[in-house]
Short mmCIF file of N, CA, C and O in Angstrom, two decimals:
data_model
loop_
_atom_site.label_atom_id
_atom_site.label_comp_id
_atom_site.label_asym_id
_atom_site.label_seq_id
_atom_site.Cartn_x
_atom_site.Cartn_y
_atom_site.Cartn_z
N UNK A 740 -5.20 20.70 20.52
CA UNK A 740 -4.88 20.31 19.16
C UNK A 740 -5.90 19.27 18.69
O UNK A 740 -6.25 18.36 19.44
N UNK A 741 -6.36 19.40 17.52
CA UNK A 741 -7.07 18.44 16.86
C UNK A 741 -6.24 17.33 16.75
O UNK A 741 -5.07 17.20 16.39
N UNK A 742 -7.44 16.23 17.27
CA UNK A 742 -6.79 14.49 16.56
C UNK A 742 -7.64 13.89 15.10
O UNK A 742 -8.84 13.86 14.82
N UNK A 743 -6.46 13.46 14.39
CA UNK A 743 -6.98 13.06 13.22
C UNK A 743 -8.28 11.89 13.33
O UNK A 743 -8.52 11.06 14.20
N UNK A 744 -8.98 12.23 12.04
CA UNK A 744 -10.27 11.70 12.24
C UNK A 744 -10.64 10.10 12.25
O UNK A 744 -11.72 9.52 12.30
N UNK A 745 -9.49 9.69 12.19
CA UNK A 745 -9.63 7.89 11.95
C UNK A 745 -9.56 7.55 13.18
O UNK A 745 -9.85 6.37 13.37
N UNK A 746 -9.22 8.28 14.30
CA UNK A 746 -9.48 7.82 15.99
C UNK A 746 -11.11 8.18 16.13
O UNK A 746 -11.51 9.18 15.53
N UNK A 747 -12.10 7.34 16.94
CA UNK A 747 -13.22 8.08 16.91
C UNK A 747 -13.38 7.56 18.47
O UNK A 747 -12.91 6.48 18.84
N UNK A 748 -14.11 8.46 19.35
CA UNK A 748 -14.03 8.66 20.34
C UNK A 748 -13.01 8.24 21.45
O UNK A 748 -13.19 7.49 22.41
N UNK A 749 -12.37 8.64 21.22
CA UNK A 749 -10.82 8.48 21.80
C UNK A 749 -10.95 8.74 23.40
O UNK A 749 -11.35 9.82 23.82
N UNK A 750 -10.71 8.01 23.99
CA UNK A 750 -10.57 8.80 25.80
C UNK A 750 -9.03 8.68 25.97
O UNK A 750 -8.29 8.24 25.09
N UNK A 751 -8.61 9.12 27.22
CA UNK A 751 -7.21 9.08 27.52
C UNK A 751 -7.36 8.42 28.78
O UNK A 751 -8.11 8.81 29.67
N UNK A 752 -6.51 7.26 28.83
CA UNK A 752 -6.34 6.34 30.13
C UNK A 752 -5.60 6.41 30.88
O UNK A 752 -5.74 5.94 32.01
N UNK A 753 -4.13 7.31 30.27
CA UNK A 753 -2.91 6.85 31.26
C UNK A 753 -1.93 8.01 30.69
O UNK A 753 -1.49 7.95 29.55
N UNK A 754 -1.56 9.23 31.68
CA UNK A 754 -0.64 9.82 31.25
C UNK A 754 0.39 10.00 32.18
O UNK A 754 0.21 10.00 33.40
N UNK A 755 1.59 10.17 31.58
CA UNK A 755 3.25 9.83 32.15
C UNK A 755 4.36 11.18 31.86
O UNK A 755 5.44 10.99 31.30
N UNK A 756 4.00 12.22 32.24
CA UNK A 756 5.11 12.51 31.65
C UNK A 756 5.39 13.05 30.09
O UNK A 756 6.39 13.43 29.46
N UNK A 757 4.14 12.91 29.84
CA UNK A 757 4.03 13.44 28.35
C UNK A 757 3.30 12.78 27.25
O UNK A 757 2.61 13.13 26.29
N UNK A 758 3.82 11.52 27.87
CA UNK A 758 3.29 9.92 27.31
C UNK A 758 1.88 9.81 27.52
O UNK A 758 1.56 9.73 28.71
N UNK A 759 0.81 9.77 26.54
CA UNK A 759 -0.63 9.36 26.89
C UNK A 759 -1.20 8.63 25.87
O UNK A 759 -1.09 8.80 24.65
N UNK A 760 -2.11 7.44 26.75
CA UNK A 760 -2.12 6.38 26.36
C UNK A 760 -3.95 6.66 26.02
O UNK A 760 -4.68 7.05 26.93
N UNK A 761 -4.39 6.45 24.85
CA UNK A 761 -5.61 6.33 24.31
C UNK A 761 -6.55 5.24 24.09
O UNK A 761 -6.21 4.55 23.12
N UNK A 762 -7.56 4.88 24.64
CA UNK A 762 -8.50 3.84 23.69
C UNK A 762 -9.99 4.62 23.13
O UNK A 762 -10.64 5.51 23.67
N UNK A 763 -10.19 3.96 21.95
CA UNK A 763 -11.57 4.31 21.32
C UNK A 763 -11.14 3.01 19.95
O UNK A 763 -10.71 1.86 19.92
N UNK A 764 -11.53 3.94 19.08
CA UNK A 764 -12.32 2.80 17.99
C UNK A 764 -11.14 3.64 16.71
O UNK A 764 -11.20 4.86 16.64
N UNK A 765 -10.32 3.01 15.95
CA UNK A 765 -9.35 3.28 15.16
C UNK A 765 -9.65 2.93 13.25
O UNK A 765 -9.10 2.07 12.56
N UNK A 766 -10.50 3.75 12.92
CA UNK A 766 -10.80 3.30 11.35
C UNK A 766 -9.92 4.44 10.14
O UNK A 766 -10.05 5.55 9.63
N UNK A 767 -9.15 3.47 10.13
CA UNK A 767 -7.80 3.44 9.13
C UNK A 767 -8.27 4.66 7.90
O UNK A 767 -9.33 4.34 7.36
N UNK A 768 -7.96 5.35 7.63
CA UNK A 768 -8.55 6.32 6.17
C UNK A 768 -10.20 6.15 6.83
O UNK A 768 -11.02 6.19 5.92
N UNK A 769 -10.60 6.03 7.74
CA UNK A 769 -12.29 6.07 7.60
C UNK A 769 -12.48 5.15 6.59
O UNK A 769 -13.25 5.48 5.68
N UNK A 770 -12.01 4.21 6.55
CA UNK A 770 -12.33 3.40 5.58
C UNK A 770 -13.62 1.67 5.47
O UNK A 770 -14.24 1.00 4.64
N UNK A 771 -13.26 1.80 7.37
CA UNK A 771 -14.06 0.47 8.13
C UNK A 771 -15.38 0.42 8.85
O UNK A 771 -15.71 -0.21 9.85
N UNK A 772 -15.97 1.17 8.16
CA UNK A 772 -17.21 1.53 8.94
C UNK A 772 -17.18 1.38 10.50
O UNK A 772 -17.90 0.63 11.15
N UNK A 773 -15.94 2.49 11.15
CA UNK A 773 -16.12 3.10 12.66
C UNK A 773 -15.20 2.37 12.99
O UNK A 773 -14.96 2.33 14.19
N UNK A 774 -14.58 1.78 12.29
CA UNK A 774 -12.85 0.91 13.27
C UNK A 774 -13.17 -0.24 13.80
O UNK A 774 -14.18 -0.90 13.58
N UNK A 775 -11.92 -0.59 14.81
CA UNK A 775 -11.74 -1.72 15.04
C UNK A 775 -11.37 -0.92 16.81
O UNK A 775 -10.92 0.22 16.84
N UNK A 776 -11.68 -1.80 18.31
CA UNK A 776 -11.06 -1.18 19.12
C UNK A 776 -9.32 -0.99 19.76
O UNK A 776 -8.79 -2.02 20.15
N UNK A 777 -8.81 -0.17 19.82
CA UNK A 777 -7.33 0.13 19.39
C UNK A 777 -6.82 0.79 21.17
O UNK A 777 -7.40 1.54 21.95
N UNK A 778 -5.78 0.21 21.24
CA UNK A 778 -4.89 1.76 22.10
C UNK A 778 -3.79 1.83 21.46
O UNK A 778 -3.08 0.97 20.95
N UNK A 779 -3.70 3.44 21.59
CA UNK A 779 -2.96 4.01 20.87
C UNK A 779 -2.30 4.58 21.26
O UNK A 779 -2.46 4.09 22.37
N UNK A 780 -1.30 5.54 21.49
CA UNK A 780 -0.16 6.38 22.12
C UNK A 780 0.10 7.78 21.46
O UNK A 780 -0.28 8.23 20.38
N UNK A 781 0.67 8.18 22.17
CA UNK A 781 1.13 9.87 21.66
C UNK A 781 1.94 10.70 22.73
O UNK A 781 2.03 10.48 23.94
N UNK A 782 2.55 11.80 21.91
CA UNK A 782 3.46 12.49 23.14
C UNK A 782 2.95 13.93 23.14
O UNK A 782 3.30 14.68 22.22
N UNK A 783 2.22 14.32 24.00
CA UNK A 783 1.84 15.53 23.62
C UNK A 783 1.20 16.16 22.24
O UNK A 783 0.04 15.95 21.87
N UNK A 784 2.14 16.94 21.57
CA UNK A 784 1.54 16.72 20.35
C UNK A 784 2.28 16.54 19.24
O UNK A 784 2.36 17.12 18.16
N UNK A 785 2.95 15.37 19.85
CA UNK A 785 3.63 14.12 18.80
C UNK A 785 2.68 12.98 18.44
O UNK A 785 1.63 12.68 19.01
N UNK A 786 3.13 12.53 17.57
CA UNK A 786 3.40 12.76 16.19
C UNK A 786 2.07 13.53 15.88
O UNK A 786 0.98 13.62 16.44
N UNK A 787 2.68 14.08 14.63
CA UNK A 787 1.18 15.06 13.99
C UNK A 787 1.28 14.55 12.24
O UNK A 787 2.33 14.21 11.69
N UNK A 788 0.62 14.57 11.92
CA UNK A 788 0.28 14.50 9.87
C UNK A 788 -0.71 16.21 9.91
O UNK A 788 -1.66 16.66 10.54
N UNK A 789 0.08 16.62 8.98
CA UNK A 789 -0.09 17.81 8.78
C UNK A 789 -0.98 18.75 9.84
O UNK A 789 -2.11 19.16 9.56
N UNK A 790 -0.56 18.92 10.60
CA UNK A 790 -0.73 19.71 11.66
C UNK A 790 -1.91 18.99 12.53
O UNK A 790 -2.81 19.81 12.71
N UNK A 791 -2.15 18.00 13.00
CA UNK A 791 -2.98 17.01 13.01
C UNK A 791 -2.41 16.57 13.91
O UNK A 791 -1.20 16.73 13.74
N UNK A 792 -2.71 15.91 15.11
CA UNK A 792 -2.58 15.18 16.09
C UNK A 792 -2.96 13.48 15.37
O UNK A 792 -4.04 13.19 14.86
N UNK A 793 -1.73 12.52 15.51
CA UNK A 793 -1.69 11.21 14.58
C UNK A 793 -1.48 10.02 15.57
O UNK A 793 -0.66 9.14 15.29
N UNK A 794 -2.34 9.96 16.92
CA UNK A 794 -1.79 8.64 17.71
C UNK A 794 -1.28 7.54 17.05
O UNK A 794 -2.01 7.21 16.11
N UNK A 795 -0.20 6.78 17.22
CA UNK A 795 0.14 5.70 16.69
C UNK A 795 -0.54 4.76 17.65
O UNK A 795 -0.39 4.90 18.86
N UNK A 796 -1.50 3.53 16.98
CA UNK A 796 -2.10 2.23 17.06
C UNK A 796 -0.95 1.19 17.94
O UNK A 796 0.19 1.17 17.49
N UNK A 797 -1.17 0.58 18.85
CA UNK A 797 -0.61 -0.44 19.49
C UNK A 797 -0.74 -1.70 19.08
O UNK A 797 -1.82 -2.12 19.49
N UNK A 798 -0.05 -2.68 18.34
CA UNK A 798 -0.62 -4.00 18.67
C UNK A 798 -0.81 -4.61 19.49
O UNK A 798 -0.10 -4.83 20.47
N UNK A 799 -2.06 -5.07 19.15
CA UNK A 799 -2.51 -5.87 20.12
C UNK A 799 -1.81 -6.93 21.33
O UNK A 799 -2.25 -6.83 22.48
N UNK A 800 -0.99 -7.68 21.10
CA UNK A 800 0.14 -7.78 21.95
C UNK A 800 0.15 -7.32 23.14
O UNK A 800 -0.28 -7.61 24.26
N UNK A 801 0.91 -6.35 22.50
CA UNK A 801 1.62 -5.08 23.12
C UNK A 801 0.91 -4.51 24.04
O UNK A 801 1.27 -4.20 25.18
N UNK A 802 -0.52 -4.34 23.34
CA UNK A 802 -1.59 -4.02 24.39
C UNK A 802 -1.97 -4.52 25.35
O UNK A 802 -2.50 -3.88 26.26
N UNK A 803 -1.76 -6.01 25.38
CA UNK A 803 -2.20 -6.34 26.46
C UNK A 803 -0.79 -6.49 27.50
O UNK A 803 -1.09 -6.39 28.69
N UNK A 804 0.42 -6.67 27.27
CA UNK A 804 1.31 -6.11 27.80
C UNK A 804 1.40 -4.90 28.89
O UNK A 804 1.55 -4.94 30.11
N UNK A 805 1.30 -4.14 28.24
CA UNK A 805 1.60 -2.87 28.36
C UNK A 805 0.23 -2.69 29.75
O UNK A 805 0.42 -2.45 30.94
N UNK A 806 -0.95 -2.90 29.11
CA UNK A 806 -2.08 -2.32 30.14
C UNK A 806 -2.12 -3.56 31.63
O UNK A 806 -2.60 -3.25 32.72
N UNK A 807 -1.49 -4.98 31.30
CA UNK A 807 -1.07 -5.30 32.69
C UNK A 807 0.02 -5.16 33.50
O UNK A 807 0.11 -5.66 34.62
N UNK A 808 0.81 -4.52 33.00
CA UNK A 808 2.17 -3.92 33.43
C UNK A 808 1.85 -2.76 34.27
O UNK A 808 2.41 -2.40 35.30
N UNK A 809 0.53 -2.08 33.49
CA UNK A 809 0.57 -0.64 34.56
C UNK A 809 -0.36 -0.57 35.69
O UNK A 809 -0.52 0.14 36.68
N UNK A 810 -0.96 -1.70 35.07
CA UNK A 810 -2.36 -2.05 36.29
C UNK A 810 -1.59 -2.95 37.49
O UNK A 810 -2.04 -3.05 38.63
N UNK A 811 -0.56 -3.48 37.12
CA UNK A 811 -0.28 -4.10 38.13
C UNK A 811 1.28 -3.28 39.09
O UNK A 811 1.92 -3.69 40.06
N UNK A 812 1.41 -2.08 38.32
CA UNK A 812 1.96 -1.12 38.74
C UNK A 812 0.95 -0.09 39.73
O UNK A 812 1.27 0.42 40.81
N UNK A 813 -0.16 0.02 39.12
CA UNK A 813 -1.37 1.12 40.10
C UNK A 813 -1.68 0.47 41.06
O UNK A 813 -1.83 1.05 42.14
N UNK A 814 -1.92 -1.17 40.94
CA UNK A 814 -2.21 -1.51 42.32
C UNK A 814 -1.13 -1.60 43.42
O UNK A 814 -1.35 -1.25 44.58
N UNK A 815 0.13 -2.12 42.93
CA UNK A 815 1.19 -2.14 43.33
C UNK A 815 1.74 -0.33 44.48
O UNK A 815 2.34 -0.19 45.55
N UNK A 816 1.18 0.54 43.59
CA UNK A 816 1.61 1.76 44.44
C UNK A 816 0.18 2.36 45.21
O UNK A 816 0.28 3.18 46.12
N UNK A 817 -0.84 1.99 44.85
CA UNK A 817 -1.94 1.93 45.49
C UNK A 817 -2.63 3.11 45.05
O UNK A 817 -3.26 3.88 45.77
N UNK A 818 -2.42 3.22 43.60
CA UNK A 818 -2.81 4.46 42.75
C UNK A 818 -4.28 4.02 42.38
O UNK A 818 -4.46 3.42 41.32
N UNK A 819 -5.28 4.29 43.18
CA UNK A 819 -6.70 4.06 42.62
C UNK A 819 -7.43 4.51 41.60
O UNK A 819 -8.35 4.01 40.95
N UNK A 820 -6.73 5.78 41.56
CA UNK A 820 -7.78 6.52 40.32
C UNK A 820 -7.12 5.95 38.73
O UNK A 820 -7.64 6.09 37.63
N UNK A 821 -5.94 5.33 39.05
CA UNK A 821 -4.82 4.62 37.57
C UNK A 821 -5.37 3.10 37.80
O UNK A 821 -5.44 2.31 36.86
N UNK A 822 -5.73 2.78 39.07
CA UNK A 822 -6.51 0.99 38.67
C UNK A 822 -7.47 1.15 38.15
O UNK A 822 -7.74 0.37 37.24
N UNK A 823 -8.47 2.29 38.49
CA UNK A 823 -9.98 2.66 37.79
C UNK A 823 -9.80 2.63 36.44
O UNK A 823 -10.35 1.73 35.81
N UNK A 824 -9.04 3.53 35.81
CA UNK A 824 -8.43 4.11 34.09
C UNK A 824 -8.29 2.69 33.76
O UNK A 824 -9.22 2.09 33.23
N UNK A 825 -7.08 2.05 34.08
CA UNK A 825 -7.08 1.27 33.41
C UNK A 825 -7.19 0.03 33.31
O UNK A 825 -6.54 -0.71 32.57
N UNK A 826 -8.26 -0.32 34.25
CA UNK A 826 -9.68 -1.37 34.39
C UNK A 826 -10.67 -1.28 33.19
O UNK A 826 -10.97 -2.17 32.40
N UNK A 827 -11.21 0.34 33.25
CA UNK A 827 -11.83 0.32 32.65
C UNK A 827 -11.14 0.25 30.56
O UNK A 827 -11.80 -0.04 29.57
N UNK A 828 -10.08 0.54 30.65
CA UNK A 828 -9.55 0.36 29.50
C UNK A 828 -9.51 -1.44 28.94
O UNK A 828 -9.92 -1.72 27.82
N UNK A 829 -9.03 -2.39 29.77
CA UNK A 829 -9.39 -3.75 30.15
C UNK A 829 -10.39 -4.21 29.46
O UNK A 829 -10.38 -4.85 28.41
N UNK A 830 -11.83 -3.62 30.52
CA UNK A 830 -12.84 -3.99 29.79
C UNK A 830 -13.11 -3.65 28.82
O UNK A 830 -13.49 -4.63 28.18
N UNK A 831 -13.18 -2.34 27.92
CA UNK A 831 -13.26 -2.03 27.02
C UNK A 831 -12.62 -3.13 26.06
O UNK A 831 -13.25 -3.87 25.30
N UNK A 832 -11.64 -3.11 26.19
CA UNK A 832 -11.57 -4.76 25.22
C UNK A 832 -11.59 -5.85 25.20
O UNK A 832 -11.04 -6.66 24.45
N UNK A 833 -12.56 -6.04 26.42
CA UNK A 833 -12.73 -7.75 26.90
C UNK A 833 -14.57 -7.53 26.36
O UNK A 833 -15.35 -8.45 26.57
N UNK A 834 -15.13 -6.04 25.60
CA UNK A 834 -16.42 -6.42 25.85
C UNK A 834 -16.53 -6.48 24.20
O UNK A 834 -17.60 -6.80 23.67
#
């Protein structure tokens, strides 16, 4: 399924079950010359805007919540290839 065009290079860091967790660069209507850096969420191919794949944006918060909760869940179960993901998701917004 196509993702709508205000995500721009989107990778996928973390999937659960249906649940997958996105970072790239999030410009609102294309309106910000290339966004701002975002994670974002989605369920498969929930939510959609007109047949459109529509990740919903995380606040920031939340984000950082959320991505030490699971990192300290991957190390915790000794899931390496989920500390890698979302390390590198980390840096991505520490750079």
């Amino acid at each position: 399924m196509d993702m709508i065009s205000y995500w721009k290079n989107p990778i996928e860091i973390y999937v659960d079950d249906g649940l997958v967790l996105i970072i790239g660069y999030y410009d609102h209507k294309n309106q910000y010359n290339g966004g701002e850096k975002e994670l974002g969420v989605h369920w498969g191919n929930y939510p959609q805007s007109r047949g459109i794949l529509s990740p919903c944006v995380i606040p920031a918060t939340t984000r950082s919540a959320i991505l030490s909760g699971l990192l300290h869940q991957a190390v915790a179960t000794g899931d390496s290839q989920k500390v890698s993901s979302i390390t590198k998701a980390i840096e991505f917004f520490n750079t």
